[in-house]
Amino acid sequence: MVPVFYIFAALTIIAALSVILQRTPVYSALSLIVVLCSLAVLYVSLGAKFLAVIQVIVYAGAIMVLFVLVIMLLNAGRERHTEGSRLARWLGVPLLAAFLVEILSVIWNGLSSGAVAPPAPDAGPAAVGALLFRHYVLPFEVTSILILVAILGAVVLAKKQL
Amino acid sequence: MVPLSHYIALSAILFVIGAAGFIFRRNIITVFMCIELMLNAVNLAFMAFSRFRGNLDGQLFVFFVIVVAAAEAAVGLALIISLYRSRDTLAIDELDSMKL
Amino acid sequence: MEILLLLVLLPPLIGAGLNGIFGRRFSQAMVSAIGCGSAGLSMVSALASAWAFSHHERVFDHPYFTWIQAGDFVAKYALYYDRLTLVMTVTVTVVAFLIHLYSRGYMEHEGGYYRFFAQLNLFLFMMLTLVTAGNYPLMFVGWEGVGLCSYLLIGFYFPKKSASDAGKKAFVVTRVGDVGFTLAVALIFWTFGTVNFSEVFSRVDALEIGSHQTVLTAIGLLLFLGAVGKSAQLPLYVWLPDAMEGPTPVSALIHAATMVTAGVYLVARSNVIYAHAPQALEVVAIVGCLTAFYAATLALVQNDLKRMLAYSTISQLGYMFLGCGAGVFAAGIFHLMTHACFKALLFLCAGSVMHALAGELDMRKMGGLRHKMPTTYWTFLIATLAISGVPFLAGFFSKDEILAGAYEGPTGQPWLYWLGTITAGLTALYMFRALYLTFHGESRLTPELEHHAHESASKMTVPLTILAFFSVVAGYVSWPKAWGGTEQFDKYLAPVFGRSEQVLTLEAAHRPEGLSPGALLTFSIVAAGLGILIAFWFYLKSTHIPARLAERLSGLYRVMVRKYYVDEFYDWLIVHPLRDGSDKFLWRVMDAGAIDDAGVNGMARAAEGVGSILRRIQSGNVRSYAAWVLLGAVIWLAYLMFGH
């Protein structure tokens, strides 16, 4: 199991870099799909079977399709180079590097490398469902309202004439 | 067993990549995709912590994050469509009418 | 006794309050009834308390309530009544009452009738507080109070700029003196731990002769500085001539009979202190004498009747200080008393003349008025004789005692006597000049005024007559030693001054016998006579001479007419620098510049500046927002991780 992680980790990183480095939005979207799928594999390696599938179906299957649809609808072509924020240009890289360093140093100092992991809990649909509908039923209901609002919002916003 | 720190490191790297894209890309849709990338990095971190703590609460969080990401993507894209209709541009830099 | 004293003090205060607050609705009759009534009640009470006092106590010294208490410093509201107070209260209330009566007629056609009486009553109250106070701070209250009323009354015709300027000038100049007074009180407290009269005086008395010389001399000089301001001596006299802008009754009451004498009272009251500080007394005498001479020279060339009387007042005040300064305090107070009578009378006559001539005051435009205004003329004549020191009238007795004291008193010196005698001659000269110019000779009136001139109403002439009577008899309380008298007035005030005069005599250096008292007396009579003769010659017989003299000595004449340029000097020295400094520096630089511009506007500009810089964050550019967020996140993370 161990090499699986590293292979797919590498794949994820390469795909992520592709997302941000591609000129054309469509290629970025496709790269993002690759990222999502390889993340799903990593979830499986963590024992979260149910969520890995959810990730693929919902995230990669629905959301990314939506993205691609919109890209095609708007006919977003290659990017042209423009003036941007000077602040972002100068400070962007240093800040990102600093950020990364900070997180990594947390890991370095904080997290122990050799801790023994407890046994993986059963993460199948039944277990997740049980938790969801017992302890997290309120957030669940609120989220459904959220989705309703999102639908309404999307419909209203995308209309040609209100 | 892959140590927790490796998962977190991967998560961090993905997050930074996403942030870099957010800061440096011009097309709105691409920027949006980078946001999704950041969200996924966080999902990974949640998953890893959940596994190494031995309970499912982290996974449920990921569940909700996915749901919210979906809702957000829907509304955001609708916004982008309507923006494109009125401004005829997808460049972030040209959408600055909120400046003081 | 207590009740009587309260009846002396309170009626004017109540009268001032009533007239001041409600006076606008009262009729003129009501206003003057309240005003004169309270003054009259005060006078009657003063006489009654004089009579009551003479029957028992030596000194009435009663504190009532604690007014100020700050640490060790305690000042009570205390009344102090001894023979000196008696003399002062009787003089003040009698003269004040007569002037109140006179004002009924004089102010009849002026505006602000109720305001005048309210302020006049308030003044009376303050003056009485001053003379009955039992400690220095309370006396200072009265001191400042009379200053305030003086300012108000000088500026009575305040729409006229010269009047309000004169009021301000009076207040500011006397303020300079008040600094001396305050410092003196502080020194007294510092040295003796109390400011109560009886306590201070008994402690000073208990001192060895010659000890604490520096402090006591300092106190004496500082008190005198206050007196110099209030009583218009050199160099703080400049306000008094200008104060003639006020209504004539004001000039009579405040600037002749009472307020300006407050300085003399101060010195006399503090005689115990001065007894132990003879050098200070010498200074008092010298300043007084010089002022007397100086002012007399200025009175000679004045053409404005009231201004001449103002300089005359300054001169006579100088005499009073000469008396006190020479160690014969009783003589100074004696002259204060007689001067109050005839100087008030002189001013009231001037007012009468002004009334008749519709406000004309230039003596060159008068003449021959004695036929038109007989009562005024006769009373003026009596007052002039009195002030000139003509024998058998009041001024003679008091002035002579002063001059005698100047010669042979403990801190007197012969040259003071000679200068004083010359001044007496000058006094006679300028007074008779005024008399001749105004009432005698050919009329130089304009035709309209010829018809208009008339004697004043009896409301005004009755007080004149009464004062004339006093000007004659007031002197008889003391007969000169040279003619076999026993100096009753001196003896009367001995409980107040006696011990100090003793002390001073002990300290004084022994001087060889000089002229006899009889010789001294003769000289002063001769001087007066010479003055009258010269006046007669110059202004009645050969009236061309003054003009010729003025031409020949034109330089000197011009300097004198311009009052030796003193006002100009003060202007240059103090007024202009102060005003320019305030304008250019304090206003432009400090107020408008530093506080307004740098401070208030500067803060606004700073806020604006900071704002205009900070608002660049809101660029509308999403990318820069993202960068800011990232920056914040990095900093926060750093703090969380490494900051603890």
PDB file of N, CA and C in Angstrom, chain C residues 156-187:
ATOM      1  N   PHE C 156     -18.894 104.563  31.851  1.00  0.00           N
ATOM      2  CA  PHE C 156     -20.352 104.633  31.905  1.00  0.00           C
ATOM      3  C   PHE C 156     -20.933 104.984  30.552  1.00  0.00           C
ATOM      4  N   TYR C 157     -20.259 105.897  29.861  1.00  0.00           N
ATOM      5  CA  TYR C 157     -20.716 106.233  28.509  1.00  0.00           C
ATOM      6  C   TYR C 157     -19.992 105.344  27.526  1.00  0.00           C
ATOM      7  N   PHE C 158     -20.171 104.039  27.720  1.00  0.00           N
ATOM      8  CA  PHE C 158     -19.294 103.119  26.992  1.00  0.00           C
ATOM      9  C   PHE C 158     -19.425 103.148  25.475  1.00  0.00           C
ATOM     10  N   PRO C 159     -20.548 103.625  24.903  1.00  0.00           N
ATOM     11  CA  PRO C 159     -20.539 103.727  23.443  1.00  0.00           C
ATOM     12  C   PRO C 159     -19.441 104.637  22.922  1.00  0.00           C
ATOM     13  N   LYS C 160     -18.969 105.527  23.792  1.00  0.00           N
ATOM     14  CA  LYS C 160     -17.901 106.417  23.352  1.00  0.00           C
ATOM     15  C   LYS C 160     -16.569 105.712  23.559  1.00  0.00           C
ATOM     16  N   LYS C 161     -15.781 105.603  22.491  1.00  0.00           N
ATOM     17  CA  LYS C 161     -14.574 104.792  22.583  1.00  0.00           C
ATOM     18  C   LYS C 161     -13.615 105.329  23.622  1.00  0.00           C
ATOM     19  N   SER C 162     -13.492 106.648  23.700  1.00  0.00           N
ATOM     20  CA  SER C 162     -12.511 107.178  24.648  1.00  0.00           C
ATOM     21  C   SER C 162     -12.899 106.812  26.070  1.00  0.00           C
ATOM     22  N   ALA C 163     -14.195 106.694  26.319  1.00  0.00           N
ATOM     23  CA  ALA C 163     -14.619 106.358  27.673  1.00  0.00           C
ATOM     24  C   ALA C 163     -14.281 104.910  28.003  1.00  0.00           C
ATOM     25  N   SER C 164     -14.596 104.018  27.093  1.00  0.00           N
ATOM     26  CA  SER C 164     -14.317 102.619  27.424  1.00  0.00           C
ATOM     27  C   SER C 164     -12.815 102.373  27.469  1.00  0.00           C
ATOM     28  N   ASP C 165     -12.071 103.100  26.621  1.00  0.00           N
ATOM     29  CA  ASP C 165     -10.616 102.967  26.691  1.00  0.00           C
ATOM     30  C   ASP C 165     -10.100 103.424  28.040  1.00  0.00           C
ATOM     31  N   ALA C 166     -10.678 104.539  28.521  1.00  0.00           N
ATOM     32  CA  ALA C 166     -10.208 105.072  29.800  1.00  0.00           C
ATOM     33  C   ALA C 166     -10.490 104.083  30.922  1.00  0.00           C
ATOM     34  N   GLY C 167     -11.662 103.443  30.849  1.00  0.00           N
ATOM     35  CA  GLY C 167     -11.981 102.456  31.875  1.00  0.00           C
ATOM     36  C   GLY C 167     -10.974 101.323  31.877  1.00  0.00           C
ATOM     37  N   LYS C 168     -10.669 100.865  30.684  1.00  0.00           N
ATOM     38  CA  LYS C 168      -9.701  99.772  30.592  1.00  0.00           C
ATOM     39  C   LYS C 168      -8.352 100.204  31.106  1.00  0.00           C
ATOM     40  N   LYS C 169      -7.968 101.417  30.727  1.00  0.00           N
ATOM     41  CA  LYS C 169      -6.650 101.890  31.151  1.00  0.00           C
ATOM     42  C   LYS C 169      -6.572 101.944  32.667  1.00  0.00           C
ATOM     43  N   ALA C 170      -7.652 102.459  33.275  1.00  0.00           N
ATOM     44  CA  ALA C 170      -7.639 102.547  34.736  1.00  0.00           C
ATOM     45  C   ALA C 170      -7.459 101.172  35.337  1.00  0.00           C
ATOM     46  N   PHE C 171      -8.232 100.231  34.852  1.00  0.00           N
ATOM     47  CA  PHE C 171      -8.180  98.914  35.453  1.00  0.00           C
ATOM     48  C   PHE C 171      -6.809  98.284  35.277  1.00  0.00           C
ATOM     49  N   VAL C 172      -6.280  98.380  34.055  1.00  0.00           N
ATOM     50  CA  VAL C 172      -5.010  97.699  33.792  1.00  0.00           C
ATOM     51  C   VAL C 172      -3.874  98.318  34.595  1.00  0.00           C
ATOM     52  N   VAL C 173      -3.848  99.642  34.646  1.00  0.00           N
ATOM     53  CA  VAL C 173      -2.734 100.276  35.348  1.00  0.00           C
ATOM     54  C   VAL C 173      -2.795  99.971  36.847  1.00  0.00           C
ATOM     55  N   THR C 174      -4.006 100.030  37.419  1.00  0.00           N
ATOM     56  CA  THR C 174      -4.076  99.721  38.844  1.00  0.00           C
ATOM     57  C   THR C 174      -3.753  98.250  39.081  1.00  0.00           C
ATOM     58  N   ARG C 175      -4.009  97.433  38.114  1.00  0.00           N
ATOM     59  CA  ARG C 175      -3.638  96.026  38.233  1.00  0.00           C
ATOM     60  C   ARG C 175      -2.159  95.855  38.520  1.00  0.00           C
ATOM     61  N   VAL C 176      -1.356  96.696  37.848  1.00  0.00           N
ATOM     62  CA  VAL C 176       0.084  96.598  38.070  1.00  0.00           C
ATOM     63  C   VAL C 176       0.390  96.792  39.551  1.00  0.00           C
ATOM     64  N   GLY C 177      -0.296  97.759  40.125  1.00  0.00           N
ATOM     65  CA  GLY C 177      -0.090  97.979  41.565  1.00  0.00           C
ATOM     66  C   GLY C 177      -0.605  96.821  42.389  1.00  0.00           C
ATOM     67  N   ASP C 178      -1.707  96.250  41.940  1.00  0.00           N
ATOM     68  CA  ASP C 178      -2.295  95.157  42.720  1.00  0.00           C
ATOM     69  C   ASP C 178      -1.341  93.990  42.854  1.00  0.00           C
ATOM     70  N   VAL C 179      -0.478  93.821  41.890  1.00  0.00           N
ATOM     71  CA  VAL C 179       0.524  92.757  42.007  1.00  0.00           C
ATOM     72  C   VAL C 179       1.340  92.978  43.267  1.00  0.00           C
ATOM     73  N   GLY C 180       1.700  94.240  43.481  1.00  0.00           N
ATOM     74  CA  GLY C 180       2.465  94.553  44.686  1.00  0.00           C
ATOM     75  C   GLY C 180       1.687  94.189  45.936  1.00  0.00           C
ATOM     76  N   PHE C 181       0.427  94.550  45.942  1.00  0.00           N
ATOM     77  CA  PHE C 181      -0.415  94.270  47.107  1.00  0.00           C
ATOM     78  C   PHE C 181      -0.443  92.770  47.386  1.00  0.00           C
ATOM     79  N   THR C 182      -0.716  91.995  46.329  1.00  0.00           N
ATOM     80  CA  THR C 182      -0.824  90.548  46.537  1.00  0.00           C
ATOM     81  C   THR C 182       0.471  89.944  47.038  1.00  0.00           C
ATOM     82  N   LEU C 183       1.577  90.381  46.417  1.00  0.00           N
ATOM     83  CA  LEU C 183       2.861  89.851  46.861  1.00  0.00           C
ATOM     84  C   LEU C 183       3.112  90.213  48.317  1.00  0.00           C
ATOM     85  N   ALA C 184       2.710  91.442  48.655  1.00  0.00           N
ATOM     86  CA  ALA C 184       2.915  91.856  50.047  1.00  0.00           C
ATOM     87  C   ALA C 184       2.128  90.967  50.991  1.00  0.00           C
ATOM     88  N   VAL C 185       0.888  90.691  50.634  1.00  0.00           N
ATOM     89  CA  VAL C 185       0.084  89.842  51.520  1.00  0.00           C
ATOM     90  C   VAL C 185       0.707  88.461  51.647  1.00  0.00           C
ATOM     91  N   ALA C 186       1.192  87.971  50.520  1.00  0.00           N
ATOM     92  CA  ALA C 186       1.844  86.659  50.571  1.00  0.00           C
ATOM     93  C   ALA C 186       3.055  86.700  51.503  1.00  0.00           C
ATOM     94  N   LEU C 187       3.847  87.762  51.388  1.00  0.00           N
ATOM     95  CA  LEU C 187       5.012  87.886  52.254  1.00  0.00           C
ATOM     96  C   LEU C 187       4.606  87.966  53.720  1.00  0.00           C
TER      97      LEU C 187
END
